[in-house]
GROMACS .gro file of C-alpha atoms in nm:
model
  367
    1MET     CA    1   2.571   1.679   0.408
    2GLY     CA    2   2.700   1.754   0.758
    3LYS     CA    3   2.515   1.967   1.011
    4VAL     CA    4   2.170   2.074   0.898
    5SER     CA    5   1.912   2.322   1.019
    6LEU     CA    6   1.587   2.161   1.132
    7PRO     CA    7   1.257   2.347   1.093
    8GLU     CA    8   1.146   2.518   1.414
    9THR     CA    9   0.871   2.324   1.592
   10ALA     CA   10   0.695   2.369   1.926
   11SER     CA   11   0.821   2.034   2.055
   12GLY     CA   12   1.180   2.083   1.943
   13TYR     CA   13   1.154   1.763   1.739
   14TYR     CA   14   1.081   1.716   1.370
   15GLU     CA   15   0.831   1.428   1.364
   16ILE     CA   16   0.722   1.208   1.072
   17ARG     CA   17   0.439   0.955   1.074
   18LEU     CA   18   0.402   0.692   0.801
   19GLU     CA   19   0.057   0.545   0.733
   20SER     CA   20   0.068   0.227   0.528
   21ILE     CA   21  -0.034  -0.135   0.491
   22GLY     CA   22   0.209  -0.423   0.528
   23GLY     CA   23   0.388  -0.516   0.208
   24LEU     CA   24   0.454  -0.162   0.083
   25GLY     CA   25   0.781  -0.129   0.274
   26ALA     CA   26   0.696   0.148   0.521
   27ASN     CA   27   0.884  -0.025   0.803
   28LEU     CA   28   1.209  -0.033   0.603
   29CYS     CA   29   1.151   0.323   0.482
   30GLY     CA   30   1.123   0.439   0.844
   31LYS     CA   31   1.443   0.258   0.943
   32MET     CA   32   1.630   0.419   0.655
   33LEU     CA   33   1.504   0.764   0.753
   34GLY     CA   34   1.623   0.706   1.110
   35GLU     CA   35   1.968   0.601   0.994
   36LEU     CA   36   1.979   0.890   0.748
   37GLY     CA   37   1.954   1.138   1.036
   38MET     CA   38   2.236   0.981   1.238
   39LYS     CA   39   2.478   0.889   0.958
   40TYR     CA   40   2.449   1.181   0.719
   41LEU     CA   41   2.258   1.471   0.876
   42ASP     CA   42   2.442   1.497   1.211
   43LEU     CA   43   2.111   1.466   1.399
   44ASN     CA   44   1.980   1.254   1.681
   45SER     CA   45   1.701   1.033   1.553
   46THR     CA   46   1.474   0.744   1.645
   47SER     CA   47   1.246   0.528   1.432
   48PHE     CA   48   1.008   0.242   1.506
   49SER     CA   49   0.695   0.088   1.359
   50SER     CA   50   0.365  -0.038   1.493
   51TYR     CA   51   0.184  -0.335   1.342
   52GLY     CA   52   0.002  -0.652   1.443
   53SER     CA   53   0.115  -1.012   1.444
   54GLU     CA   54   0.002  -1.055   1.082
   55LYS     CA   55   0.211  -0.769   0.955
   56THR     CA   56   0.172  -0.813   0.580
   57GLY     CA   57  -0.147  -0.653   0.453
   58THR     CA   58  -0.258  -0.512   0.786
   59PRO     CA   59  -0.234  -0.146   0.889
   60VAL     CA   60   0.122  -0.031   0.961
   61LYS     CA   61   0.238   0.295   1.116
   62GLY     CA   62   0.596   0.420   1.119
   63PHE     CA   63   0.733   0.692   1.348
   64ILE     CA   64   1.052   0.895   1.297
   65ARG     CA   65   1.184   1.172   1.523
   66TYR     CA   66   1.473   1.408   1.454
   67CYS     CA   67   1.636   1.664   1.681
   68LYS     CA   68   1.962   1.856   1.700
   69LYS     CA   69   2.272   1.685   1.835
   70ASP     CA   70   2.273   1.893   2.153
   71LYS     CA   71   1.920   1.775   2.243
   72GLU     CA   72   1.834   1.427   2.368
   73ILE     CA   73   1.532   1.236   2.242
   74ARG     CA   74   1.348   1.155   2.563
   75ILE     CA   75   1.016   1.062   2.403
   76HIS     CA   76   0.959   0.713   2.266
   77SER     CA   77   0.582   0.713   2.218
   78PRO     CA   78   0.391   0.710   1.888
   79ILE     CA   79   0.373   1.042   1.704
   80ILE     CA   80   0.033   1.203   1.750
   81GLU     CA   81   0.086   1.543   1.586
   82PRO     CA   82   0.318   1.490   1.287
   83ASP     CA   83   0.509   1.763   1.111
   84LEU     CA   84   0.506   1.537   0.804
   85LEU     CA   85   0.236   1.277   0.736
   86VAL     CA   86   0.308   1.019   0.463
   87ILE     CA   87   0.022   0.806   0.329
   88PHE     CA   88   0.153   0.510   0.128
   89HIS     CA   89  -0.176   0.413  -0.041
   90GLN     CA   90  -0.477   0.620  -0.141
   91ALA     CA   91  -0.713   0.356   0.001
   92LEU     CA   92  -0.607   0.471   0.348
   93LEU     CA   93  -0.772   0.807   0.279
   94ARG     CA   94  -1.099   0.637   0.368
   95ASP     CA   95  -0.976   0.579   0.722
   96GLY     CA   96  -1.029   0.895   0.924
   97SER     CA   97  -0.775   0.786   1.187
   98ALA     CA   98  -0.495   0.832   0.932
   99TRP     CA   99  -0.540   1.210   0.968
  100GLU     CA  100  -0.526   1.209   1.347
  101GLY     CA  101  -0.328   1.497   1.496
  102CYS     CA  102  -0.268   1.686   1.171
  103HIS     CA  103  -0.254   2.063   1.212
  104GLU     CA  104  -0.193   2.379   1.011
  105SER     CA  105   0.184   2.320   1.008
  106THR     CA  106   0.159   1.958   0.892
  107GLU     CA  107   0.273   1.872   0.541
  108VAL     CA  108   0.118   1.565   0.375
  109ILE     CA  109   0.241   1.329   0.102
  110ILE     CA  110  -0.006   1.089  -0.058
  111SER     CA  111   0.077   0.802  -0.291
  112LEU     CA  112  -0.203   0.855  -0.536
  113GLU     CA  113  -0.267   0.654  -0.850
  114GLY     CA  114  -0.303   0.897  -1.136
  115GLY     CA  115  -0.067   1.160  -0.999
  116GLN     CA  116  -0.250   1.485  -0.944
  117GLY     CA  117  -0.589   1.341  -1.024
  118ASN     CA  118  -0.874   1.411  -0.786
  119PHE     CA  119  -0.917   1.173  -0.496
  120GLU     CA  120  -1.240   1.081  -0.322
  121GLY     CA  121  -1.355   1.324  -0.054
  122LYS     CA  122  -1.160   1.618   0.085
  123ILE     CA  123  -0.876   1.646   0.331
  124PRO     CA  124  -1.064   1.658   0.661
  125VAL     CA  125  -0.822   1.895   0.836
  126LYS     CA  126  -0.639   2.215   0.758
  127VAL     CA  127  -0.278   2.138   0.664
  128LYS     CA  128   0.014   2.342   0.538
  129ASN     CA  129   0.066   2.162   0.207
  130CYS     CA  130  -0.054   1.842   0.043
  131TYR     CA  131   0.165   1.668  -0.216
  132VAL     CA  132   0.081   1.374  -0.440
  133ILE     CA  133   0.285   1.123  -0.635
  134ASN     CA  134   0.199   0.814  -0.838
  135ALA     CA  135   0.442   0.593  -0.647
  136GLN     CA  136   0.309   0.261  -0.777
  137LYS     CA  137   0.353   0.363  -1.141
  138ILE     CA  138   0.707   0.487  -1.080
  139ALA     CA  139   0.797   0.172  -0.883
  140MET     CA  140   0.678  -0.049  -1.168
  141GLU     CA  141   0.864   0.151  -1.431
  142THR     CA  142   1.191   0.158  -1.237
  143HIS     CA  143   1.166  -0.202  -1.101
  144SER     CA  144   1.194  -0.066  -0.749
  145ARG     CA  145   0.939  -0.056  -0.467
  146ILE     CA  146   0.685   0.199  -0.347
  147ASN     CA  147   0.886   0.265  -0.031
  148MET     CA  148   1.188   0.380  -0.233
  149VAL     CA  149   0.977   0.623  -0.435
  150MET     CA  150   0.820   0.757  -0.116
  151LEU     CA  151   1.166   0.793   0.041
  152GLY     CA  152   1.266   1.029  -0.238
  153ALA     CA  153   0.942   1.225  -0.199
  154ILE     CA  154   0.991   1.251   0.180
  155ALA     CA  155   1.344   1.387   0.132
  156LYS     CA  156   1.210   1.654  -0.102
  157VAL     CA  157   0.945   1.776   0.141
  158MET     CA  158   1.170   1.764   0.450
  159GLY     CA  159   1.399   2.014   0.281
  160PHE     CA  160   1.700   1.958   0.507
  161THR     CA  161   1.857   1.669   0.318
  162ASP     CA  162   1.961   1.621  -0.041
  163LEU     CA  163   1.936   1.340  -0.292
  164GLU     CA  164   2.299   1.239  -0.253
  165ASP     CA  165   2.254   1.154   0.116
  166VAL     CA  166   1.938   0.955   0.047
  167ASN     CA  167   2.115   0.760  -0.226
  168SER     CA  168   2.396   0.685   0.017
  169ILE     CA  169   2.162   0.543   0.283
  170CYS     CA  170   1.994   0.331   0.014
  171ALA     CA  171   2.331   0.192  -0.096
  172ASP     CA  172   2.425   0.124   0.268
  173THR     CA  173   2.098  -0.057   0.343
  174LEU     CA  174   2.017  -0.243   0.021
  175GLY     CA  175   2.334  -0.235  -0.187
  176LYS     CA  176   2.497  -0.543  -0.035
  177LYS     CA  177   2.181  -0.749   0.010
  178TYR     CA  178   2.024  -0.673  -0.329
  179PRO     CA  179   2.306  -0.540  -0.553
  180ASP     CA  180   2.117  -0.618  -0.874
  181ALA     CA  181   1.821  -0.409  -0.757
  182LEU     CA  182   2.024  -0.107  -0.643
  183LYS     CA  183   2.013   0.075  -0.977
  184GLY     CA  184   1.633   0.051  -0.996
  185ASN     CA  185   1.593   0.158  -0.633
  186LEU     CA  186   1.812   0.465  -0.685
  187GLU     CA  187   1.612   0.554  -0.994
  188GLY     CA  188   1.290   0.516  -0.794
  189ILE     CA  189   1.426   0.752  -0.527
  190ARG     CA  190   1.530   1.007  -0.788
  191ARG     CA  191   1.192   1.006  -0.960
  192GLY     CA  192   1.011   1.027  -0.628
  193TYR     CA  193   1.220   1.333  -0.543
  194GLU     CA  194   1.170   1.500  -0.881
  195GLU     CA  195   0.812   1.404  -0.970
  196LEU     CA  196   0.642   1.499  -0.642
  197ARG     CA  197   0.376   1.760  -0.712
  198LEU     CA  198   0.173   1.999  -0.499
  199SER     CA  199  -0.192   1.897  -0.500
  200GLY     CA  200  -0.468   2.143  -0.572
  201GLN     CA  201  -0.691   1.961  -0.324
  202ASP     CA  202  -0.898   2.181  -0.093
  203THR     CA  203  -0.766   2.161   0.264
  204ALA     CA  204  -1.017   2.401   0.416
  205GLY     CA  205  -1.124   2.133   0.658
  206VAL     CA  206  -1.425   1.906   0.647
  207LYS     CA  207  -1.593   1.804   0.970
  208MET     CA  208  -1.572   1.430   1.022
  209ASP     CA  209  -1.864   1.278   1.205
  210GLY     CA  210  -2.083   0.971   1.195
  211GLU     CA  211  -2.311   1.124   0.934
  212GLY     CA  212  -2.059   1.278   0.697
  213THR     CA  213  -1.915   1.124   0.383
  214ASN     CA  214  -1.570   1.129   0.539
  215ALA     CA  215  -1.671   0.921   0.841
  216ASP     CA  216  -1.437   0.639   0.930
  217LYS     CA  217  -1.603   0.338   0.773
  218ARG     CA  218  -1.398   0.098   0.978
  219SER     CA  219  -1.576   0.209   1.292
  220MET     CA  220  -1.919   0.126   1.149
  221LYS     CA  221  -2.096  -0.175   1.293
  222ARG     CA  222  -2.087  -0.476   1.063
  223GLU     CA  223  -2.381  -0.706   1.104
  224TRP     CA  224  -2.212  -1.030   1.007
  225GLY     CA  225  -2.239  -1.351   1.205
  226TYR     CA  226  -2.312  -1.723   1.193
  227ALA     CA  227  -2.658  -1.677   1.039
  228ASN     CA  228  -2.551  -1.492   0.724
  229ALA     CA  229  -2.181  -1.577   0.684
  230PRO     CA  230  -2.059  -1.807   0.404
  231ILE     CA  231  -2.045  -2.178   0.479
  232GLY     CA  232  -1.753  -2.240   0.711
  233GLY     CA  233  -1.800  -1.925   0.915
  234ILE     CA  234  -1.605  -1.601   0.917
  235ASN     CA  235  -1.280  -1.477   1.064
  236PRO     CA  236  -1.357  -1.126   1.195
  237ARG     CA  237  -0.995  -1.007   1.171
  238TYR     CA  238  -0.922  -0.730   0.921
  239GLY     CA  239  -0.714  -0.862   0.632
  240SER     CA  240  -0.886  -1.200   0.620
  241THR     CA  241  -1.251  -1.117   0.677
  242VAL     CA  242  -1.499  -1.156   0.393
  243THR     CA  243  -1.547  -0.779   0.386
  244ALA     CA  244  -1.179  -0.714   0.305
  245ASP     CA  245  -1.080  -0.564  -0.027
  246LEU     CA  246  -0.731  -0.689  -0.108
  247SER     CA  247  -0.681  -0.461  -0.410
  248PRO     CA  248  -0.452  -0.213  -0.228
  249SER     CA  249  -0.205  -0.497  -0.172
  250ARG     CA  250  -0.163  -0.576  -0.540
  251GLN     CA  251   0.167  -0.472  -0.694
  252GLY     CA  252   0.008  -0.335  -1.011
  253TYR     CA  253  -0.061  -0.668  -1.183
  254ILE     CA  254  -0.378  -0.876  -1.209
  255PRO     CA  255  -0.476  -1.203  -1.377
  256LEU     CA  256  -0.691  -1.148  -1.687
  257PHE     CA  257  -0.946  -1.419  -1.770
  258ILE     CA  258  -0.988  -1.521  -2.137
  259LYS     CA  259  -1.303  -1.730  -2.106
  260GLU     CA  260  -1.302  -1.878  -2.456
  261ARG     CA  261  -0.969  -2.050  -2.384
  262CYS     CA  262  -1.076  -2.194  -2.049
  263ILE     CA  263  -1.112  -2.575  -2.026
  264ASN     CA  264  -1.252  -2.560  -1.671
  265CYS     CA  265  -0.981  -2.785  -1.533
  266GLY     CA  266  -0.997  -2.614  -1.193
  267LEU     CA  267  -0.620  -2.577  -1.148
  268CYS     CA  268  -0.660  -2.203  -1.090
  269ASP     CA  269  -0.916  -2.266  -0.818
  270SER     CA  270  -0.700  -2.523  -0.641
  271THR     CA  271  -0.387  -2.306  -0.648
  272CYS     CA  272  -0.552  -1.975  -0.551
  273PRO     CA  273  -0.482  -1.888  -0.185
  274ASP     CA  274  -0.790  -1.665  -0.161
  275MET     CA  275  -1.067  -1.862  -0.334
  276VAL     CA  276  -1.099  -1.595  -0.604
  277PHE     CA  277  -1.239  -1.816  -0.883
  278GLN     CA  278  -1.616  -1.860  -0.894
  279PHE     CA  279  -1.713  -2.203  -1.026
  280ALA     CA  280  -2.078  -2.304  -1.062
  281LYS     CA  281  -2.276  -2.574  -1.239
  282GLY     CA  282  -2.292  -2.517  -1.612
  283GLU     CA  283  -2.231  -2.677  -1.949
  284TYR     CA  284  -1.899  -2.721  -2.130
  285LYS     CA  285  -1.872  -2.903  -2.464
  286GLY     CA  286  -2.218  -3.050  -2.420
  287ARG     CA  287  -2.154  -3.188  -2.072
  288GLU     CA  288  -2.280  -3.064  -1.739
  289MET     CA  289  -1.988  -2.970  -1.516
  290MET     CA  290  -1.851  -2.700  -1.288
  291VAL     CA  291  -1.770  -2.398  -1.504
  292ASN     CA  292  -1.550  -2.099  -1.426
  293ARG     CA  293  -1.781  -1.798  -1.412
  294GLY     CA  294  -1.526  -1.530  -1.324
  295LEU     CA  295  -1.295  -1.381  -1.060
  296ASP     CA  296  -1.363  -1.208  -0.731
  297TYR     CA  297  -1.118  -0.919  -0.768
  298TYR     CA  298  -1.210  -0.792  -0.421
  299HIS     CA  299  -1.007  -1.079  -0.281
  300CYS     CA  300  -0.736  -1.114  -0.548
  301LYS     CA  301  -0.400  -0.996  -0.414
  302GLY     CA  302  -0.217  -1.027  -0.747
  303CYS     CA  303   0.017  -1.316  -0.666
  304LEU     CA  304  -0.039  -1.452  -1.022
  305ARG     CA  305  -0.006  -1.816  -0.916
  306CYS     CA  306  -0.310  -1.887  -1.135
  307VAL     CA  307  -0.129  -1.745  -1.440
  308ASP     CA  308   0.167  -1.976  -1.376
  309VAL     CA  309  -0.050  -2.287  -1.337
  310CYS     CA  310  -0.302  -2.237  -1.621
  311PRO     CA  311  -0.221  -2.494  -1.897
  312VAL     CA  312  -0.403  -2.313  -2.180
  313ASN     CA  313  -0.321  -1.946  -2.113
  314ALA     CA  314  -0.679  -1.869  -2.019
  315LEU     CA  315  -0.527  -1.656  -1.744
  316VAL     CA  316  -0.260  -1.402  -1.839
  317GLN     CA  317  -0.078  -1.125  -1.657
  318GLY     CA  318  -0.205  -0.773  -1.712
  319LEU     CA  319  -0.143  -0.423  -1.579
  320GLU     CA  320  -0.430  -0.326  -1.352
  321ALA     CA  321  -0.402   0.039  -1.453
  322GLU     CA  322  -0.502  -0.061  -1.808
  323HIS     CA  323  -0.816  -0.245  -1.689
  324PRO     CA  324  -1.025  -0.016  -1.464
  325ASP     CA  325  -1.340  -0.207  -1.567
  326LYS     CA  326  -1.251  -0.571  -1.517
  327GLU     CA  327  -1.420  -0.828  -1.735
  328PHE     CA  328  -1.563  -1.133  -1.556
  329PHE     CA  329  -1.550  -0.955  -1.217
  330LEU     CA  330  -1.780  -1.168  -1.001
  331PRO     CA  331  -1.793  -1.114  -0.622
  332ASN     CA  332  -1.796  -1.437  -0.421
  333GLN     CA  333  -2.124  -1.600  -0.514
  334ASP     CA  334  -2.130  -1.815  -0.198
  335LEU     CA  335  -2.200  -1.513   0.020
  336VAL     CA  336  -2.552  -1.510   0.160
  337ARG     CA  337  -2.551  -1.135   0.094
  338MET     CA  338  -2.297  -0.886  -0.029
  339PRO     CA  339  -2.118  -0.667   0.227
  340ASP     CA  340  -2.241  -0.309   0.249
  341ASP     CA  341  -1.884  -0.197   0.180
  342TYR     CA  342  -1.542  -0.355   0.155
  343ILE     CA  343  -1.250  -0.258   0.378
  344LYS     CA  344  -0.950  -0.146   0.173
  345THR     CA  345  -0.682  -0.370   0.320
  346GLY     CA  346  -0.556  -0.722   0.285
  347PRO     CA  347  -0.261  -0.960   0.275
  348ASP     CA  348  -0.010  -0.987  -0.007
  349GLY     CA  349   0.236  -1.201   0.184
  350TYR     CA  350   0.326  -1.433  -0.103
  351VAL     CA  351   0.423  -1.153  -0.338
  352THR     CA  352   0.660  -0.989  -0.091
  353SER     CA  353   0.780  -1.300   0.090
  354GLU     CA  354   1.147  -1.395   0.090
  355SER     CA  355   1.066  -1.734  -0.064
  356TYR     CA  356   0.903  -1.568  -0.364
  357LEU     CA  357   1.179  -1.309  -0.401
  358THR     CA  358   1.440  -1.582  -0.392
  359GLU     CA  359   1.250  -1.774  -0.658
  360LYS     CA  360   1.186  -1.485  -0.892
  361ARG     CA  361   1.252  -1.115  -0.931
  362MET     CA  362   1.072  -0.903  -1.185
  363GLU     CA  363   1.326  -0.815  -1.451
  364GLY     CA  364   1.605  -0.781  -1.198
  365GLY     CA  365   1.417  -0.547  -0.963
  366GLU     CA  366   1.290  -0.609  -0.613
  367VAL     CA  367   0.916  -0.677  -0.617
   0.00000   0.00000   0.00000
């Protein structure tokens, strides 16, 4: 595109913050945005991410700064007051810290299942514009990934780049490594760019405090310990704690349980990395034995290993969007008591790991 005109900001930088969970590709998206500025927009740019040692499934933040060529980027700290805030999963709306530093000039993009459907609560701050896009649906239909769809949406809102430049940076970054997936990724970018919609959500500002419905639930005290934890104790880290809800990490697919086919062989239970299947004493063909009662979908990350291993097709792959009310949904019955609420985060490392991608790609696209 050549030299572009950046929006005027008080800091002299155009700053983007990505709010995501590991596995959705925010880190790569941030790197591509940084390279986009240098290679195609004639800008100075920096990009980096922040995440813990267990990256996949845990909270991830990405930071991108742009400025004109005649200005040096002398700041290398996280972005506190973004000009553009990008939320990669609607579950993160429950975390008040995701909105930190937003102001009346901030534009917001939210990956929201259901497109322009209403989302829980209100935007807790006054922002310039709020856009929504059903990135997961588009990613599944184009055999791309959520980060590619969000990249197209980001380009649209920034307003100082065009689709051709974004396609070029995608081809530079992914074309050689995943040539078979390039077509789907480019289609995901295009649809993200074209299908982004302005939300009608009220942004008048809702006070966030300890009593309000928008309070940050992660900051609430959780009274879990040795006396009431499941047998074997509890790991208090987010992403592996018993109060984690792994559903945001699923890639749109879930195992469906067809109970009448089940022979209670236990292969699903032994292969499941998250102890999803709830076996208890019961009767099968006139004999007392351990019987599969159902699945704990709070802790299912959608790896579908159980579907692969089931010998009688009692577990089959299904689209989660088609099953909002899941049959045989049984929270872990070994818990002494149910958590007051589940934290919307969790690992999906197997699904996005290199070993899995090498083994299998969904219809030629990158999972």
